[in-house]
């Protein structure tokens, strides 16, 4: 996979992006893939700015085409490394909800550079999330689920796991590219929703 680290590909003007970021209601999806779930979020949260981030520029362009086909005026896609995009564009306490589905499709050790998930990343999520905001996770990697819970509820200590919302997330989940692929492989999945308390 081509490495896009330290690059942000502009599919919109900075003026267009700023309009989305100025909204006081923001939904964020990290790792939008081909845009199936991003489209769902754009249709569900019509009064929000729905912002997707996708590392792969080709997939991000597919997301943009999907957004345009569905006339989702409230939805935008950014292409680049989320660890660069989040600190550059998102202020403290501005995001209502973040969704992250299957964040580590590279399980082999040699692919470690592609991995996003670690404590620094979740600390960024904590910084940009409003009090009362939520983080939604679906994963086929159990240690990611356990690590998220450990960091949010014990290390950071200001988040709580919400079992009811987690079950709801699982039951209403819109299948993504990786979900469909890995369901056919018979993989197990873990679902979680955490709420920021302070």
mmCIF file of C-alpha atoms in Angstrom:
data_model
loop_
_atom_site.group_PDB
_atom_site.id
_atom_site.type_symbol
_atom_site.label_atom_id
_atom_site.label_comp_id
_atom_site.label_asym_id
_atom_site.label_seq_id
_atom_site.Cartn_x
_atom_site.Cartn_y
_atom_site.Cartn_z
ATOM 1 C CA UNK A 1 0.000 0.000 0.000
ATOM 2 C CA UNK A 2 1.348 3.381 -0.973
ATOM 3 C CA UNK A 3 2.323 5.485 2.044
ATOM 4 C CA UNK A 4 0.465 8.811 2.182
ATOM 5 C CA UNK A 5 2.029 9.853 5.504
ATOM 6 C CA UNK A 6 2.534 13.611 5.870
ATOM 7 C CA UNK A 7 0.311 14.364 2.898
ATOM 8 C CA UNK A 8 -3.236 15.672 2.885
ATOM 9 C CA UNK A 9 -5.022 15.526 -0.433
ATOM 10 C CA UNK A 10 -7.512 18.310 -0.977
ATOM 11 C CA UNK A 11 -10.747 17.233 -2.608
ATOM 12 C CA UNK A 12 -12.390 20.480 -1.488
ATOM 13 C CA UNK A 13 -11.248 24.047 -1.011
ATOM 14 C CA UNK A 14 -10.213 25.223 2.451
ATOM 15 C CA UNK A 15 -13.239 27.541 2.393
ATOM 16 C CA UNK A 16 -15.563 24.583 1.844
ATOM 17 C CA UNK A 17 -13.888 22.641 4.638
ATOM 18 C CA UNK A 18 -14.090 25.561 7.063
ATOM 19 C CA UNK A 19 -17.871 25.764 6.576
ATOM 20 C CA UNK A 20 -18.145 22.194 7.800
ATOM 21 C CA UNK A 21 -15.793 22.749 10.723
ATOM 22 C CA UNK A 22 -17.661 25.883 11.861
ATOM 23 C CA UNK A 23 -20.834 23.872 12.513
ATOM 24 C CA UNK A 24 -21.374 23.288 16.242
ATOM 25 C CA UNK A 25 -22.595 19.746 15.477
ATOM 26 C CA UNK A 26 -19.966 17.458 13.928
ATOM 27 C CA UNK A 27 -19.960 13.738 13.180
ATOM 28 C CA UNK A 28 -16.599 12.221 12.258
ATOM 29 C CA UNK A 29 -15.794 8.928 10.563
ATOM 30 C CA UNK A 30 -12.173 7.778 10.419
ATOM 31 C CA UNK A 31 -11.376 5.239 7.729
ATOM 32 C CA UNK A 32 -14.296 5.791 5.361
ATOM 33 C CA UNK A 33 -13.222 3.189 2.795
ATOM 34 C CA UNK A 34 -15.578 3.223 -0.176
ATOM 35 C CA UNK A 35 -18.068 5.472 1.610
ATOM 36 C CA UNK A 36 -20.956 3.110 2.395
ATOM 37 C CA UNK A 37 -21.020 3.983 6.090
ATOM 38 C CA UNK A 38 -20.231 7.655 5.442
ATOM 39 C CA UNK A 39 -23.282 7.836 3.185
ATOM 40 C CA UNK A 40 -25.385 6.298 5.965
ATOM 41 C CA UNK A 41 -24.096 8.887 8.457
ATOM 42 C CA UNK A 42 -24.769 11.740 6.033
ATOM 43 C CA UNK A 43 -28.378 10.627 5.640
ATOM 44 C CA UNK A 44 -28.887 9.968 9.350
ATOM 45 C CA UNK A 45 -27.383 13.192 10.729
ATOM 46 C CA UNK A 46 -28.913 15.724 8.348
ATOM 47 C CA UNK A 47 -28.412 18.715 10.681
ATOM 48 C CA UNK A 48 -24.765 17.905 11.359
ATOM 49 C CA UNK A 49 -21.519 18.354 9.479
ATOM 50 C CA UNK A 50 -20.498 14.798 8.609
ATOM 51 C CA UNK A 51 -16.760 14.562 7.936
ATOM 52 C CA UNK A 52 -14.981 11.444 6.722
ATOM 53 C CA UNK A 53 -11.236 10.786 6.666
ATOM 54 C CA UNK A 54 -9.726 8.201 4.323
ATOM 55 C CA UNK A 55 -6.010 7.534 3.880
ATOM 56 C CA UNK A 56 -6.249 6.134 0.342
ATOM 57 C CA UNK A 57 -6.850 8.898 -2.220
ATOM 58 C CA UNK A 58 -8.568 6.540 -4.687
ATOM 59 C CA UNK A 59 -11.076 5.428 -2.085
ATOM 60 C CA UNK A 60 -11.551 9.020 -0.938
ATOM 61 C CA UNK A 61 -12.466 9.996 -4.498
ATOM 62 C CA UNK A 62 -15.017 7.165 -4.540
ATOM 63 C CA UNK A 63 -16.430 8.588 -1.298
ATOM 64 C CA UNK A 64 -16.712 12.017 -2.886
ATOM 65 C CA UNK A 65 -18.524 10.547 -5.891
ATOM 66 C CA UNK A 66 -20.928 8.749 -3.559
ATOM 67 C CA UNK A 67 -21.529 11.986 -1.635
ATOM 68 C CA UNK A 68 -22.281 13.841 -4.861
ATOM 69 C CA UNK A 69 -24.543 11.089 -6.263
ATOM 70 C CA UNK A 70 -26.639 11.238 -3.097
ATOM 71 C CA UNK A 71 -26.624 15.063 -2.923
ATOM 72 C CA UNK A 72 -25.328 14.993 0.645
ATOM 73 C CA UNK A 73 -24.690 18.688 1.197
ATOM 74 C CA UNK A 74 -23.823 18.045 4.855
ATOM 75 C CA UNK A 75 -21.049 15.520 4.107
ATOM 76 C CA UNK A 76 -17.395 15.894 3.111
ATOM 77 C CA UNK A 77 -14.403 13.564 2.747
ATOM 78 C CA UNK A 78 -10.761 14.370 3.506
ATOM 79 C CA UNK A 79 -7.918 12.199 2.268
ATOM 80 C CA UNK A 80 -4.753 11.829 4.285
ATOM 81 C CA UNK A 81 -3.349 10.510 7.527
ATOM 82 C CA UNK A 82 -5.792 11.072 10.394
ATOM 83 C CA UNK A 83 -2.899 11.715 12.772
ATOM 84 C CA UNK A 84 -2.064 14.768 10.645
ATOM 85 C CA UNK A 85 -5.617 15.867 9.877
ATOM 86 C CA UNK A 86 -7.035 15.780 13.420
ATOM 87 C CA UNK A 87 -4.512 18.179 15.008
ATOM 88 C CA UNK A 88 -4.495 20.473 11.965
ATOM 89 C CA UNK A 89 -8.230 20.980 11.522
ATOM 90 C CA UNK A 90 -10.142 19.953 14.658
ATOM 91 C CA UNK A 91 -10.257 22.208 17.709
ATOM 92 C CA UNK A 92 -10.755 21.003 21.268
ATOM 93 C CA UNK A 93 -14.255 19.843 22.232
ATOM 94 C CA UNK A 94 -15.816 20.200 18.782
ATOM 95 C CA UNK A 95 -16.847 16.683 17.709
ATOM 96 C CA UNK A 96 -20.107 15.121 18.864
ATOM 97 C CA UNK A 97 -19.492 11.556 17.727
ATOM 98 C CA UNK A 98 -16.658 9.619 16.077
ATOM 99 C CA UNK A 99 -17.112 6.343 14.221
ATOM 100 C CA UNK A 100 -14.295 3.953 13.459
ATOM 101 C CA UNK A 101 -14.991 0.658 11.751
ATOM 102 C CA UNK A 102 -12.282 -2.003 11.448
ATOM 103 C CA UNK A 103 -9.288 0.264 12.079
ATOM 104 C CA UNK A 104 -6.563 -2.332 11.601
ATOM 105 C CA UNK A 105 -6.833 -4.340 8.387
ATOM 106 C CA UNK A 106 -3.062 -4.994 8.524
ATOM 107 C CA UNK A 107 -2.500 -7.687 11.195
ATOM 108 C CA UNK A 108 1.021 -8.668 10.137
ATOM 109 C CA UNK A 109 4.034 -7.198 11.941
ATOM 110 C CA UNK A 110 5.589 -5.875 8.721
ATOM 111 C CA UNK A 111 2.580 -3.577 8.223
ATOM 112 C CA UNK A 112 3.029 -1.702 11.505
ATOM 113 C CA UNK A 113 3.578 1.645 9.717
ATOM 114 C CA UNK A 114 0.014 1.510 8.374
ATOM 115 C CA UNK A 115 -1.502 1.161 11.824
ATOM 116 C CA UNK A 116 -3.279 4.107 13.348
ATOM 117 C CA UNK A 117 -4.434 2.675 16.627
ATOM 118 C CA UNK A 118 -2.460 3.537 19.756
ATOM 119 C CA UNK A 119 -2.722 5.729 22.869
ATOM 120 C CA UNK A 120 -1.669 8.938 21.111
ATOM 121 C CA UNK A 121 -4.480 8.544 18.614
ATOM 122 C CA UNK A 122 -7.116 7.944 21.290
ATOM 123 C CA UNK A 123 -5.777 10.949 23.186
ATOM 124 C CA UNK A 124 -6.481 13.034 20.078
ATOM 125 C CA UNK A 125 -10.004 11.644 19.995
ATOM 126 C CA UNK A 126 -10.388 12.636 23.642
ATOM 127 C CA UNK A 127 -9.152 16.171 22.919
ATOM 128 C CA UNK A 128 -11.528 16.878 20.018
ATOM 129 C CA UNK A 129 -14.627 15.242 21.547
ATOM 130 C CA UNK A 130 -17.216 17.284 23.410
ATOM 131 C CA UNK A 131 -18.223 16.305 26.923
ATOM 132 C CA UNK A 132 -21.108 13.898 26.417
ATOM 133 C CA UNK A 133 -19.735 12.908 23.017
ATOM 134 C CA UNK A 134 -19.327 9.321 21.874
ATOM 135 C CA UNK A 135 -16.768 7.072 20.227
ATOM 136 C CA UNK A 136 -18.121 4.106 18.234
ATOM 137 C CA UNK A 137 -15.888 1.153 17.396
ATOM 138 C CA UNK A 138 -16.391 -2.044 15.424
ATOM 139 C CA UNK A 139 -13.430 -4.375 15.034
ATOM 140 C CA UNK A 140 -12.452 -7.955 14.284
ATOM 141 C CA UNK A 141 -9.333 -7.585 16.470
ATOM 142 C CA UNK A 142 -10.089 -8.264 20.137
ATOM 143 C CA UNK A 143 -7.010 -6.487 21.500
ATOM 144 C CA UNK A 144 -8.100 -3.238 19.791
ATOM 145 C CA UNK A 145 -11.446 -3.458 21.569
ATOM 146 C CA UNK A 146 -9.782 -4.233 24.914
ATOM 147 C CA UNK A 147 -7.137 -1.544 24.454
ATOM 148 C CA UNK A 148 -9.767 1.079 23.644
ATOM 149 C CA UNK A 149 -11.685 0.248 26.791
ATOM 150 C CA UNK A 150 -8.495 0.260 28.883
ATOM 151 C CA UNK A 151 -7.303 3.636 27.577
ATOM 152 C CA UNK A 152 -10.670 5.385 27.748
ATOM 153 C CA UNK A 153 -11.936 4.068 31.080
ATOM 154 C CA UNK A 154 -8.695 3.579 33.051
ATOM 155 C CA UNK A 155 -5.756 5.480 31.571
ATOM 156 C CA UNK A 156 -7.646 8.603 30.501
ATOM 157 C CA UNK A 157 -10.366 7.778 33.006
ATOM 158 C CA UNK A 158 -12.959 10.233 31.737
ATOM 159 C CA UNK A 159 -14.899 7.886 29.465
ATOM 160 C CA UNK A 160 -17.417 5.145 30.286
ATOM 161 C CA UNK A 161 -18.422 2.112 28.275
ATOM 162 C CA UNK A 162 -22.136 2.118 27.341
ATOM 163 C CA UNK A 163 -23.405 -1.444 26.963
ATOM 164 C CA UNK A 164 -26.879 -0.470 25.723
ATOM 165 C CA UNK A 165 -25.528 1.787 22.964
ATOM 166 C CA UNK A 166 -22.948 -0.866 22.034
ATOM 167 C CA UNK A 167 -25.657 -3.475 21.499
ATOM 168 C CA UNK A 168 -27.683 -0.956 19.513
ATOM 169 C CA UNK A 169 -24.646 -0.151 17.368
ATOM 170 C CA UNK A 170 -24.179 -3.848 16.623
ATOM 171 C CA UNK A 171 -27.837 -4.462 15.783
ATOM 172 C CA UNK A 172 -28.174 -1.455 13.459
ATOM 173 C CA UNK A 173 -24.716 -1.634 11.839
ATOM 174 C CA UNK A 174 -24.563 -0.838 8.131
ATOM 175 C CA UNK A 175 -22.237 -3.392 6.453
ATOM 176 C CA UNK A 176 -18.932 -1.941 5.277
ATOM 177 C CA UNK A 177 -16.409 -3.285 2.773
ATOM 178 C CA UNK A 178 -14.312 -5.058 5.403
ATOM 179 C CA UNK A 179 -17.343 -6.263 7.372
ATOM 180 C CA UNK A 180 -18.764 -8.069 4.349
ATOM 181 C CA UNK A 181 -15.380 -9.551 3.457
ATOM 182 C CA UNK A 182 -14.595 -10.758 6.944
ATOM 183 C CA UNK A 183 -18.110 -12.072 7.614
ATOM 184 C CA UNK A 184 -17.570 -14.457 4.706
ATOM 185 C CA UNK A 185 -14.315 -15.544 6.382
ATOM 186 C CA UNK A 186 -16.208 -16.311 9.595
ATOM 187 C CA UNK A 187 -14.372 -13.795 11.759
ATOM 188 C CA UNK A 188 -15.603 -12.658 15.171
ATOM 189 C CA UNK A 189 -16.489 -9.009 15.783
ATOM 190 C CA UNK A 190 -16.441 -6.685 18.785
ATOM 191 C CA UNK A 191 -18.609 -3.592 19.162
ATOM 192 C CA UNK A 192 -18.258 -0.712 21.573
ATOM 193 C CA UNK A 193 -19.591 2.752 22.312
ATOM 194 C CA UNK A 194 -17.868 4.938 24.896
ATOM 195 C CA UNK A 195 -19.147 8.261 26.261
ATOM 196 C CA UNK A 196 -16.937 11.128 27.419
ATOM 197 C CA UNK A 197 -17.915 12.180 30.940
ATOM 198 C CA UNK A 198 -15.732 15.259 31.470
#
